Amino acid sequence: MSPRIVAIDGPAASGKSTTARRVADALGFEHLNSGLLYRAVAWAAREGGWLQDSGDGRTDAVDRALPDLGLELVPGADGYVVRVDGREPGSALRDPAVTRLASLLSARAPVRRRVNELVREEARRRDVVCDGRDIGTVVFPHADLKVFLYADEEERARRRLLERGEAPALEAVAAEAGRLRERDAADASRSLAPLHPADDAVRLDTTELSPGAVVDRILREARSRGIRPRHV
Ligand code: CDP
């Protein structure tokens, strides 16, 4: 049987990665976080001096450098690690400037092509739970299960602050919500692979749900589609 694919999409900070990781662990699948690859390209563009934090710079130089960037997904004991020319950017991928540049660069066709190649190559070899913005719509339109996660903007902002170890005070939540809104608007309005649910995606509003409840719901959907845990 060809490897199974679970696609999880949704807006920024909707809990995709945490959910995808937990669903992958429960099923014995690999977790592929496509956002990390866009972030890695942005990190490399910043390191290479092609793009400033403002977004000004030579995006065409990034496109040209892509084939030689040495972008890799390396399976490790704790999931995949992203490498760029043998280096592991690690937590630098979560830097706010890298996050903004990732959204900017992800609108470019050569960047999307490169990321999609890497993700599809892994999914040919292994059962995966893959999260992103266009996994169920563009990358794997024939995925065995597609999920689209939502949550209120304020709740997503609160979660993102807590994830970073910051207090979810009113002002901080409002500022973070503004950044999420801006990025979601850019991701949803671009012409290439815009953020939107696939017609056949299970839509889940997670605002009032615990992470465990979201995972349980997805595992039920998986079972009902004949997706069985690998290691049981
Ligand atoms: O974790 P968070 O939802 O904040 O972001 P992410 O999933 O790491 O993605 C970072 C950026 O990469 C997004 O804002 C998108 O612009 C882009 N991205 C994309 O275009 N397509 C994907 N499949 C995944 C990410």
Coordinates of N, CA and C and ligand atoms in Angstrom, one line a residue:
M1 N 0.8 -1.2 0.0 CA 0.0 0.0 0.0 C 0.9 1.2 0.0
S2 N 0.5 2.3 -0.7 CA 1.3 3.5 -0.7 C 1.2 4.2 0.6
P3 N 2.2 4.9 1.0 CA 2.2 5.6 2.3 C 1.0 6.5 2.5
R4 N 0.5 6.6 3.8 CA -0.7 7.3 4.1 C -0.3 8.8 4.4
I5 N -1.2 9.7 4.1 CA -1.0 11.1 4.3 C -2.2 11.7 5.0
V6 N -1.8 12.4 6.1 CA -2.8 13.2 6.8 C -2.4 14.7 6.7
A7 N -3.2 15.5 6.1 CA -2.9 16.9 5.9 C -3.6 17.8 6.9
I8 N -2.8 18.7 7.6 CA -3.4 19.6 8.5 C -3.1 21.0 8.2
D9 N -4.0 21.8 7.8 CA -3.8 23.2 7.4 C -4.5 24.1 8.4
G10 N -4.2 25.4 8.3 CA -4.9 26.4 9.1 C -4.1 27.7 9.2
P11 N -4.7 28.7 9.7 CA -4.0 30.0 9.8 C -2.9 30.0 10.9
A12 N -2.1 31.1 11.0 CA -1.0 31.2 11.9 C -1.5 30.9 13.3
A13 N -0.6 30.1 14.0 CA -0.9 29.8 15.5 C -2.2 29.1 15.7
S14 N -2.7 28.4 14.8 CA -4.0 27.7 15.0 C -3.7 26.4 15.7
G15 N -2.5 26.0 16.0 CA -2.2 24.8 16.7 C -1.8 23.7 15.8
K16 N -1.6 24.0 14.5 CA -1.3 22.9 13.5 C -0.1 22.0 13.9
S17 N 1.0 22.7 14.2 CA 2.2 21.9 14.4 C 2.1 21.0 15.7
T18 N 1.6 21.5 16.8 CA 1.5 20.7 18.0 C 0.5 19.6 17.7
T19 N -0.6 19.9 17.1 CA -1.6 18.9 16.8 C -1.0 17.8 15.8
A20 N -0.3 18.3 14.8 CA 0.2 17.3 13.8 C 1.2 16.4 14.5
R21 N 2.1 17.0 15.4 CA 3.1 16.2 16.0 C 2.4 15.1 16.9
R22 N 1.3 15.5 17.6 CA 0.7 14.5 18.5 C -0.1 13.5 17.7
V23 N -0.7 13.9 16.6 CA -1.4 12.9 15.8 C -0.4 11.9 15.2
A24 N 0.7 12.5 14.7 CA 1.8 11.6 14.1 C 2.3 10.6 15.2
D25 N 2.5 11.1 16.4 CA 3.0 10.2 17.4 C 2.0 9.1 17.7
A26 N 0.7 9.4 17.8 CA -0.3 8.4 18.1 C -0.4 7.4 16.9
L27 N -0.2 7.8 15.7 CA -0.3 6.9 14.6 C 1.0 6.2 14.2
G28 N 2.1 6.7 14.8 CA 3.4 6.1 14.4 C 3.8 6.6 13.1
F29 N 3.3 7.8 12.7 CA 3.7 8.4 11.4 C 4.8 9.4 11.7
E30 N 5.4 10.0 10.6 CA 6.4 11.1 10.7 C 5.6 12.4 10.7
H31 N 6.1 13.4 11.4 CA 5.5 14.7 11.3 C 6.3 15.6 10.4
L32 N 5.7 16.1 9.4 CA 6.4 17.0 8.4 C 5.8 18.4 8.6
N33 N 6.6 19.3 9.0 CA 6.1 20.7 9.2 C 6.6 21.6 8.0
S34 N 5.8 21.8 7.1 CA 6.2 22.5 5.9 C 6.6 24.0 6.2
G35 N 6.0 24.6 7.2 CA 6.3 25.9 7.6 C 7.8 26.1 7.9
L36 N 8.4 25.1 8.5 CA 9.8 25.1 8.9 C 10.7 25.3 7.6
L37 N 10.3 24.7 6.5 CA 11.1 24.9 5.3 C 11.0 26.3 4.7
Y38 N 9.8 26.9 4.8 CA 9.7 28.3 4.3 C 10.5 29.2 5.3
R39 N 10.4 28.9 6.5 CA 11.2 29.6 7.5 C 12.7 29.5 7.2
A40 N 13.1 28.3 6.8 CA 14.6 28.0 6.6 C 15.0 28.8 5.4
V41 N 14.2 28.9 4.4 CA 14.5 29.8 3.2 C 14.7 31.2 3.6
A42 N 13.8 31.7 4.4 CA 13.8 33.1 4.9 C 15.1 33.3 5.7
W43 N 15.4 32.4 6.6 CA 16.6 32.5 7.4 C 17.8 32.6 6.5
A44 N 17.9 31.7 5.5 CA 19.0 31.7 4.6 C 19.1 33.1 3.8
A45 N 17.9 33.6 3.5 CA 17.9 34.9 2.7 C 18.4 36.0 3.6
R46 N 18.1 35.9 4.9 CA 18.6 37.0 5.8 C 20.1 36.8 6.1
E47 N 20.5 35.6 6.3 CA 21.9 35.3 6.5 C 22.8 35.7 5.3
G48 N 22.2 35.4 4.1 CA 23.0 35.7 2.9 C 23.0 37.2 2.5
G49 N 22.2 38.0 3.3 CA 22.2 39.4 3.0 C 21.3 39.8 1.8
W50 N 20.5 38.8 1.3 CA 19.7 39.1 0.2 C 18.4 39.9 0.6
L51 N 18.0 39.7 1.8 CA 16.8 40.4 2.3 C 17.0 41.1 3.6
Q52 N 16.5 42.3 3.7 CA 16.6 43.0 5.0 C 15.3 42.6 5.8
D53 N 15.3 42.9 7.1 CA 14.2 42.6 7.9 C 12.9 43.3 7.4
S54 N 13.1 44.4 6.8 CA 11.9 45.2 6.2 C 11.3 44.5 5.1
G55 N 12.0 43.5 4.5 CA 11.5 42.8 3.3 C 12.1 43.3 2.0
D56 N 12.8 44.5 2.2 CA 13.5 45.0 1.0 C 14.7 44.2 0.6
G57 N 15.0 44.1 -0.6 CA 16.2 43.4 -1.0 C 15.9 42.7 -2.3
R58 N 16.7 41.6 -2.5 CA 16.7 40.9 -3.9 C 16.0 39.5 -3.8
T59 N 14.7 39.5 -3.9 CA 14.0 38.2 -3.8 C 14.4 37.4 -5.0
D60 N 14.7 38.0 -6.1 CA 15.1 37.2 -7.3 C 16.4 36.4 -7.0
A61 N 17.3 37.0 -6.2 CA 18.6 36.4 -5.8 C 18.2 35.1 -5.0
V62 N 17.2 35.2 -4.1 CA 16.8 34.0 -3.3 C 16.4 32.9 -4.3
D63 N 15.5 33.3 -5.3 CA 15.0 32.3 -6.2 C 16.2 31.6 -6.9
R64 N 17.2 32.4 -7.3 CA 18.3 31.8 -8.0 C 19.2 30.9 -7.2
A65 N 19.2 31.3 -5.9 CA 20.1 30.5 -5.0 C 19.5 29.2 -4.5
L66 N 18.2 29.1 -4.7 CA 17.5 27.9 -4.1 C 18.1 26.6 -4.4
P67 N 18.4 26.3 -5.7 CA 18.9 25.0 -6.0 C 20.2 24.6 -5.3
D68 N 21.0 25.7 -4.9 CA 22.3 25.4 -4.3 C 22.3 25.7 -2.8
L69 N 21.1 25.9 -2.2 CA 21.0 26.3 -0.8 C 21.2 25.1 0.1
G70 N 21.2 23.9 -0.4 CA 21.4 22.7 0.5 C 20.3 22.6 1.5
L71 N 19.1 22.8 1.1 CA 17.9 22.7 2.0 C 17.6 21.2 2.2
E72 N 17.5 20.8 3.4 CA 17.4 19.4 3.7 C 16.4 19.1 4.8
L73 N 15.6 18.1 4.8 CA 14.8 17.6 5.9 C 15.5 16.3 6.4
V74 N 16.0 16.4 7.6 CA 16.8 15.2 8.1 C 16.0 14.5 9.2
P75 N 15.6 13.3 9.0 CA 14.8 12.6 10.1 C 15.7 12.4 11.3
G76 N 15.2 12.7 12.5 CA 15.9 12.5 13.7 C 15.1 11.8 14.7
A77 N 15.6 11.6 15.9 CA 14.9 10.8 16.9 C 13.6 11.6 17.4
D78 N 13.7 12.9 17.3 CA 12.6 13.8 17.7 C 11.9 14.5 16.5
G79 N 11.7 13.8 15.5 CA 11.1 14.4 14.3 C 12.2 14.9 13.3
Y80 N 11.7 15.6 12.3 CA 12.6 16.1 11.3 C 13.3 17.4 11.8
V81 N 14.6 17.5 11.3 CA 15.4 18.7 11.6 C 15.6 19.3 10.2
V82 N 15.5 20.7 10.1 CA 15.8 21.3 8.8 C 17.2 21.8 8.8
R83 N 17.9 21.5 7.7 CA 19.3 22.0 7.6 C 19.4 22.8 6.3
V84 N 20.3 23.8 6.4 CA 20.6 24.7 5.3 C 22.1 24.6 5.1
D85 N 22.6 24.1 4.0 CA 24.0 23.9 3.8 C 24.7 23.3 5.0
G86 N 24.1 22.3 5.6 CA 24.6 21.5 6.7 C 24.5 22.2 8.1
R87 N 23.9 23.4 8.1 CA 23.7 24.1 9.3 C 22.3 24.0 9.8
E88 N 22.1 23.9 11.1 CA 20.7 23.8 11.7 C 20.3 25.1 12.3
P89 N 19.5 25.9 11.7 CA 19.1 27.2 12.3 C 18.3 27.1 13.6
G90 N 17.7 25.9 13.9 CA 17.1 25.7 15.2 C 16.1 26.7 15.5
S91 N 16.2 27.3 16.7 CA 15.2 28.2 17.2 C 15.2 29.6 16.5
A92 N 16.3 29.8 15.7 CA 16.3 31.1 14.9 C 15.2 31.1 13.9
L93 N 14.6 29.9 13.5 CA 13.5 29.8 12.6 C 12.3 30.5 13.1
R94 N 12.2 30.7 14.4 CA 11.0 31.3 15.0 C 11.2 32.8 15.3
D95 N 12.3 33.3 14.9 CA 12.6 34.7 15.1 C 11.5 35.5 14.3
P96 N 10.9 36.6 14.9 CA 9.8 37.3 14.3 C 10.2 37.8 12.9
A97 N 11.4 38.3 12.7 CA 11.8 38.8 11.4 C 11.8 37.6 10.4
V98 N 12.3 36.5 10.8 CA 12.2 35.3 9.9 C 10.8 34.9 9.6
T99 N 9.9 35.0 10.5 CA 8.5 34.7 10.4 C 7.9 35.6 9.3
R100 N 8.2 36.9 9.4 CA 7.6 37.8 8.4 C 8.2 37.5 7.0
L101 N 9.5 37.3 6.9 CA 10.1 37.1 5.6 C 9.7 35.7 5.0
A102 N 9.4 34.8 5.9 CA 8.9 33.5 5.4 C 7.6 33.7 4.7
S103 N 6.7 34.5 5.2 CA 5.4 34.7 4.6 C 5.6 35.5 3.3
L104 N 6.5 36.4 3.3 CA 6.8 37.1 2.0 C 7.3 36.2 0.9
L105 N 8.3 35.4 1.3 CA 9.0 34.5 0.3 C 8.0 33.4 -0.2
S106 N 7.1 33.0 0.7 CA 6.3 31.8 0.4 C 5.3 32.2 -0.7
A107 N 5.2 33.4 -1.1 CA 4.3 33.8 -2.2 C 5.1 33.6 -3.6
R108 N 6.3 33.2 -3.5 CA 7.1 33.1 -4.8 C 7.1 31.6 -5.3
A109 N 6.9 31.5 -6.6 CA 6.7 30.2 -7.2 C 8.0 29.3 -7.0
P110 N 9.2 29.8 -7.2 CA 10.4 28.9 -7.1 C 10.5 28.4 -5.7
V111 N 10.2 29.2 -4.7 CA 10.3 28.8 -3.3 C 9.3 27.7 -3.0
R112 N 8.0 27.9 -3.4 CA 7.0 26.9 -3.2 C 7.3 25.6 -3.9
R113 N 7.9 25.7 -5.1 CA 8.3 24.5 -5.9 C 9.3 23.7 -5.1
R114 N 10.3 24.4 -4.6 CA 11.4 23.7 -3.9 C 10.9 23.0 -2.6
V115 N 10.1 23.7 -1.8 CA 9.6 23.2 -0.6 C 8.7 22.0 -0.9
N116 N 7.8 22.1 -1.9 CA 6.9 21.0 -2.2 C 7.6 19.8 -2.7
E117 N 8.7 20.0 -3.4 CA 9.5 18.8 -3.8 C 10.0 18.0 -2.6
L118 N 10.6 18.8 -1.7 CA 11.2 18.1 -0.5 C 10.1 17.4 0.3
V119 N 9.0 18.0 0.5 CA 7.9 17.4 1.3 C 7.3 16.2 0.6
R120 N 7.1 16.3 -0.7 CA 6.5 15.1 -1.5 C 7.5 14.0 -1.5
E121 N 8.8 14.3 -1.6 CA 9.8 13.2 -1.6 C 9.8 12.4 -0.3
E122 N 9.6 13.1 0.8 CA 9.6 12.4 2.1 C 8.3 11.5 2.2
A123 N 7.2 12.1 1.7 CA 5.9 11.4 1.8 C 5.8 10.2 0.9
R124 N 6.8 10.1 -0.1 CA 6.8 8.9 -0.9 C 7.3 7.7 -0.2
R125 N 8.2 8.0 0.9 CA 8.9 7.0 1.6 C 8.2 6.6 2.9
R126 N 7.4 7.5 3.5 CA 6.9 7.3 4.9 C 5.5 7.7 5.0
D127 N 4.8 7.2 6.0 CA 3.4 7.7 6.3 C 3.7 9.0 7.0
V128 N 2.9 10.0 6.6 CA 3.2 11.3 7.3 C 1.9 12.1 7.7
V129 N 2.1 12.9 8.7 CA 1.2 13.9 9.0 C 1.9 15.2 8.7
C130 N 1.3 16.0 7.7 CA 2.0 17.1 7.2 C 1.2 18.4 7.5
D131 N 1.8 19.4 8.0 CA 1.0 20.6 8.3 C 1.5 21.8 7.6
G132 N 0.6 22.8 7.3 CA 1.0 24.0 6.5 C -0.2 24.8 6.2
R133 N -0.2 25.4 5.0 CA -1.3 26.3 4.5 C -2.0 25.7 3.3
D134 N -1.3 24.9 2.6 CA -1.8 24.4 1.3 C -1.6 22.9 1.1
I135 N -1.5 22.2 2.2 CA -1.2 20.7 2.1 C -2.4 20.0 1.5
G136 N -3.6 20.2 2.0 CA -4.7 19.5 1.5 C -5.2 20.1 0.1
T137 N -4.9 21.3 -0.2 CA -5.4 21.9 -1.4 C -4.4 21.7 -2.6
V138 N -3.1 21.8 -2.4 CA -2.1 21.8 -3.4 C -1.1 20.7 -3.3
V139 N -0.5 20.6 -2.2 CA 0.7 19.6 -2.0 C 0.2 18.2 -2.1
F140 N -0.9 17.9 -1.3 CA -1.4 16.5 -1.4 C -3.0 16.5 -1.5
P141 N -3.4 16.9 -2.8 CA -4.9 17.0 -2.9 C -5.6 15.6 -2.7
H142 N -4.8 14.5 -2.8 CA -5.4 13.2 -2.6 C -5.1 12.6 -1.2
A143 N -4.8 13.5 -0.2 CA -4.5 13.0 1.1 C -5.6 12.1 1.7
D144 N -5.2 11.2 2.5 CA -6.2 10.2 3.1 C -7.2 11.0 4.0
L145 N -6.7 12.0 4.7 CA -7.5 12.8 5.6 C -7.0 14.2 5.6
K146 N -7.9 15.2 5.4 CA -7.6 16.6 5.5 C -8.3 17.3 6.6
V147 N -7.5 18.1 7.3 CA -8.1 18.8 8.5 C -7.8 20.3 8.3
F148 N -8.7 21.1 8.6 CA -8.4 22.6 8.6 C -8.8 23.1 10.0
L149 N -7.8 23.6 10.7 CA -8.0 24.1 12.1 C -8.2 25.6 12.1
Y150 N -9.2 26.0 12.9 CA -9.4 27.4 13.2 C -9.3 27.7 14.7
A151 N -9.2 29.0 15.0 CA -9.4 29.4 16.4 C -9.5 30.9 16.3
D152 N -10.2 31.5 17.3 CA -10.4 33.0 17.3 C -9.0 33.6 17.3
E153 N -8.9 34.7 16.7 CA -7.6 35.4 16.6 C -7.0 35.7 18.0
E154 N -7.8 36.1 18.9 CA -7.3 36.5 20.2 C -6.8 35.2 20.9
E155 N -7.5 34.1 20.8 CA -7.1 32.9 21.4 C -5.7 32.4 20.8
R156 N -5.6 32.6 19.5 CA -4.4 32.2 18.8 C -3.2 33.0 19.3
A157 N -3.5 34.3 19.4 CA -2.4 35.3 19.9 C -2.0 34.9 21.3
R158 N -3.0 34.5 22.1 CA -2.7 34.1 23.5 C -1.8 32.9 23.5
R159 N -2.2 31.9 22.7 CA -1.4 30.6 22.7 C 0.0 30.9 22.2
R160 N 0.1 31.8 21.2 CA 1.5 32.0 20.6 C 2.4 32.7 21.7
L161 N 1.8 33.6 22.5 CA 2.6 34.2 23.6 C 3.0 33.2 24.6
L162 N 2.1 32.4 25.0 CA 2.4 31.4 26.0 C 3.5 30.4 25.5
E163 N 3.4 30.1 24.2 CA 4.4 29.2 23.6 C 5.8 29.8 23.7
R164 N 5.8 31.1 23.6 CA 7.1 31.8 23.6 C 7.5 32.1 25.1
G165 N 6.7 31.7 26.0 CA 7.0 32.0 27.4 C 6.7 33.4 27.9
E166 N 5.8 34.1 27.1 CA 5.5 35.5 27.4 C 4.1 35.6 28.1
A167 N 3.9 36.6 29.0 CA 2.6 36.7 29.6 C 1.5 37.2 28.7
P168 N 0.3 36.6 28.7 CA -0.7 37.0 27.7 C -1.5 38.2 28.3
A169 N -0.8 39.3 28.5 CA -1.4 40.6 29.0 C -2.2 41.2 27.8
L170 N -3.2 42.0 28.2 CA -4.1 42.5 27.1 C -3.4 43.1 26.0
E171 N -2.5 44.0 26.3 CA -1.8 44.8 25.2 C -1.0 43.8 24.3
A172 N -0.3 42.9 25.0 CA 0.6 42.0 24.2 C -0.3 41.1 23.3
V173 N -1.5 40.7 23.8 CA -2.4 39.9 23.0 C -2.8 40.7 21.8
A174 N -3.2 41.9 22.0 CA -3.7 42.8 20.9 C -2.6 42.9 19.8
A175 N -1.3 43.2 20.3 CA -0.2 43.4 19.4 C 0.1 42.1 18.6
E176 N 0.0 40.9 19.3 CA 0.3 39.7 18.6 C -0.8 39.3 17.6
A177 N -2.1 39.6 18.0 CA -3.2 39.4 17.1 C -3.1 40.2 15.9
G178 N -2.6 41.4 16.0 CA -2.3 42.3 14.8 C -1.3 41.6 13.9
R179 N -0.3 41.1 14.4 CA 0.8 40.4 13.6 C 0.2 39.2 12.9
L180 N -0.6 38.4 13.6 CA -1.2 37.2 13.0 C -2.2 37.6 11.9
R181 N -2.9 38.7 12.2 CA -3.9 39.1 11.2 C -3.3 39.5 9.9
E182 N -2.2 40.2 10.0 CA -1.4 40.7 8.9 C -0.9 39.5 8.0
R183 N -0.3 38.5 8.7 CA 0.3 37.4 8.0 C -0.8 36.5 7.4
D184 N -1.9 36.3 8.1 CA -3.0 35.5 7.6 C -3.6 36.2 6.3
A185 N -3.7 37.5 6.4 CA -4.2 38.3 5.2 C -3.3 38.1 4.0
A186 N -2.0 38.2 4.3 CA -1.0 38.0 3.2 C -1.1 36.5 2.6
D187 N -1.2 35.6 3.6 CA -1.2 34.1 3.1 C -2.5 33.8 2.4
A188 N -3.6 34.4 2.8 CA -4.9 34.1 2.2 C -5.1 34.8 0.9
S189 N -4.4 36.0 0.7 CA -4.7 36.8 -0.5 C -3.7 36.6 -1.7
R190 N -2.6 35.8 -1.4 CA -1.7 35.7 -2.5 C -2.3 34.8 -3.6
S191 N -1.7 34.9 -4.8 CA -2.3 34.2 -5.9 C -1.9 32.7 -5.9
L192 N -0.7 32.5 -5.4 CA -0.2 31.1 -5.4 C -0.6 30.4 -4.1
A193 N -1.2 29.2 -4.2 CA -1.5 28.4 -3.0 C -2.0 29.2 -1.8
P194 N -3.1 30.0 -2.0 CA -3.5 30.8 -0.9 C -4.1 29.9 0.2
L195 N -4.1 30.4 1.4 CA -4.6 29.7 2.6 C -6.1 29.6 2.5
H196 N -6.7 28.4 2.3 CA -8.1 28.2 2.4 C -8.4 26.7 2.6
P197 N -9.5 26.4 3.2 CA -9.7 24.9 3.4 C -10.1 24.2 2.1
A198 N -9.6 23.0 2.0 CA -10.0 22.1 0.9 C -11.5 21.8 1.0
D199 N -12.2 21.6 -0.1 CA -13.6 21.3 0.0 C -13.9 20.1 0.9
D200 N -13.0 19.1 0.8 CA -13.3 17.9 1.6 C -12.5 17.9 2.9
A201 N -12.1 19.0 3.4 CA -11.4 19.0 4.7 C -12.4 19.0 5.9
V202 N -12.0 18.3 7.0 CA -12.8 18.4 8.2 C -12.4 19.7 8.9
R203 N -13.4 20.6 9.1 CA -13.0 21.9 9.7 C -13.3 21.8 11.2
L204 N -12.3 22.2 11.9 CA -12.4 22.2 13.4 C -12.0 23.5 14.0
D205 N -13.0 24.1 14.7 CA -12.7 25.3 15.5 C -12.2 24.9 16.9
T206 N -11.0 25.2 17.1 CA -10.3 24.7 18.4 C -10.3 25.7 19.5
T207 N -11.0 26.9 19.3 CA -11.0 27.9 20.3 C -11.3 27.4 21.7
E208 N -12.4 26.6 21.8 CA -12.8 26.1 23.1 C -12.3 24.6 23.4
L209 N -11.5 24.1 22.5 CA -11.1 22.7 22.7 C -9.7 22.6 23.3
S210 N -9.4 21.6 24.1 CA -8.1 21.4 24.6 C -7.3 20.7 23.5
P211 N -5.9 20.8 23.5 CA -5.1 20.1 22.5 C -5.5 18.6 22.4
G212 N -5.7 18.0 23.6 CA -6.0 16.5 23.6 C -7.3 16.3 22.9
A213 N -8.3 17.1 23.1 CA -9.6 16.9 22.4 C -9.5 17.1 20.9
V214 N -8.7 18.0 20.5 CA -8.5 18.2 19.0 C -7.8 16.9 18.4
V215 N -6.8 16.4 19.1 CA -6.1 15.2 18.6 C -7.1 14.0 18.6
D216 N -7.9 13.9 19.7 CA -8.8 12.7 19.7 C -9.8 12.8 18.5
R217 N -10.3 14.0 18.3 CA -11.3 14.2 17.2 C -10.6 13.8 15.8
I218 N -9.4 14.2 15.6 CA -8.7 13.9 14.4 C -8.4 12.3 14.3
L219 N -8.1 11.8 15.4 CA -7.8 10.3 15.4 C -9.1 9.5 15.1
R220 N -10.2 10.0 15.6 CA -11.5 9.4 15.2 C -11.8 9.5 13.7
E221 N -11.5 10.7 13.2 CA -11.7 10.9 11.7 C -10.8 9.9 10.9
A222 N -9.5 9.8 11.5 CA -8.6 8.9 10.8 C -9.1 7.5 10.8
R223 N -9.5 7.0 12.0 CA -10.0 5.6 12.1 C -11.2 5.4 11.1
S224 N -12.1 6.4 11.0 CA -13.2 6.2 10.2 C -12.9 6.1 8.7
R225 N -11.6 6.6 8.4 CA -11.1 6.5 7.0 C -10.2 5.3 6.8
G226 N -10.1 4.4 7.8 CA -9.3 3.2 7.7 C -7.8 3.5 7.9
I227 N -7.5 4.6 8.5 CA -6.0 4.9 8.8 C -5.7 4.3 10.2
R228 N -4.9 3.4 10.2 CA -4.6 2.6 11.4 C -3.2 3.0 11.9
P229 N -3.0 3.0 13.3 CA -1.7 3.2 13.8 C -0.7 2.2 13.3
R230 N 0.5 2.7 13.0 CA 1.5 1.8 12.4 C 2.1 0.8 13.3
H231 N 2.3 1.2 14.6 CA 3.1 0.4 15.5 C 2.2 -0.5 16.4
V232 N 0.9 -0.5 16.2 CA 0.0 -1.3 17.0 C -0.4 -2.6 16.3
Ligands
CDP1 O1 3.5 28.3 13.0 P1 2.8 29.3 12.1 O2 1.4 29.0 11.8 O3 3.0 30.7 12.7 O4 3.7 29.4 10.8 P2 4.3 28.3 9.9 O5 3.4 27.2 9.7 O6 5.7 28.0 10.4 O7 4.5 29.1 8.5 C1 5.3 30.3 8.3 C2 4.9 30.9 7.0 O8 5.3 30.0 5.9 C3 3.4 31.2 6.9 O9 3.0 32.5 7.3 C4 3.2 31.0 5.4 O10 3.4 32.2 4.7 C5 4.3 30.1 4.9 N1 3.7 28.7 4.6 C6 3.1 28.5 3.4 O11 3.0 29.4 2.6 N2 2.7 27.3 3.1 C7 2.8 26.2 3.9 N3 2.4 25.0 3.5 C8 3.4 26.4 5.2 C9 3.9 27.7 5.5

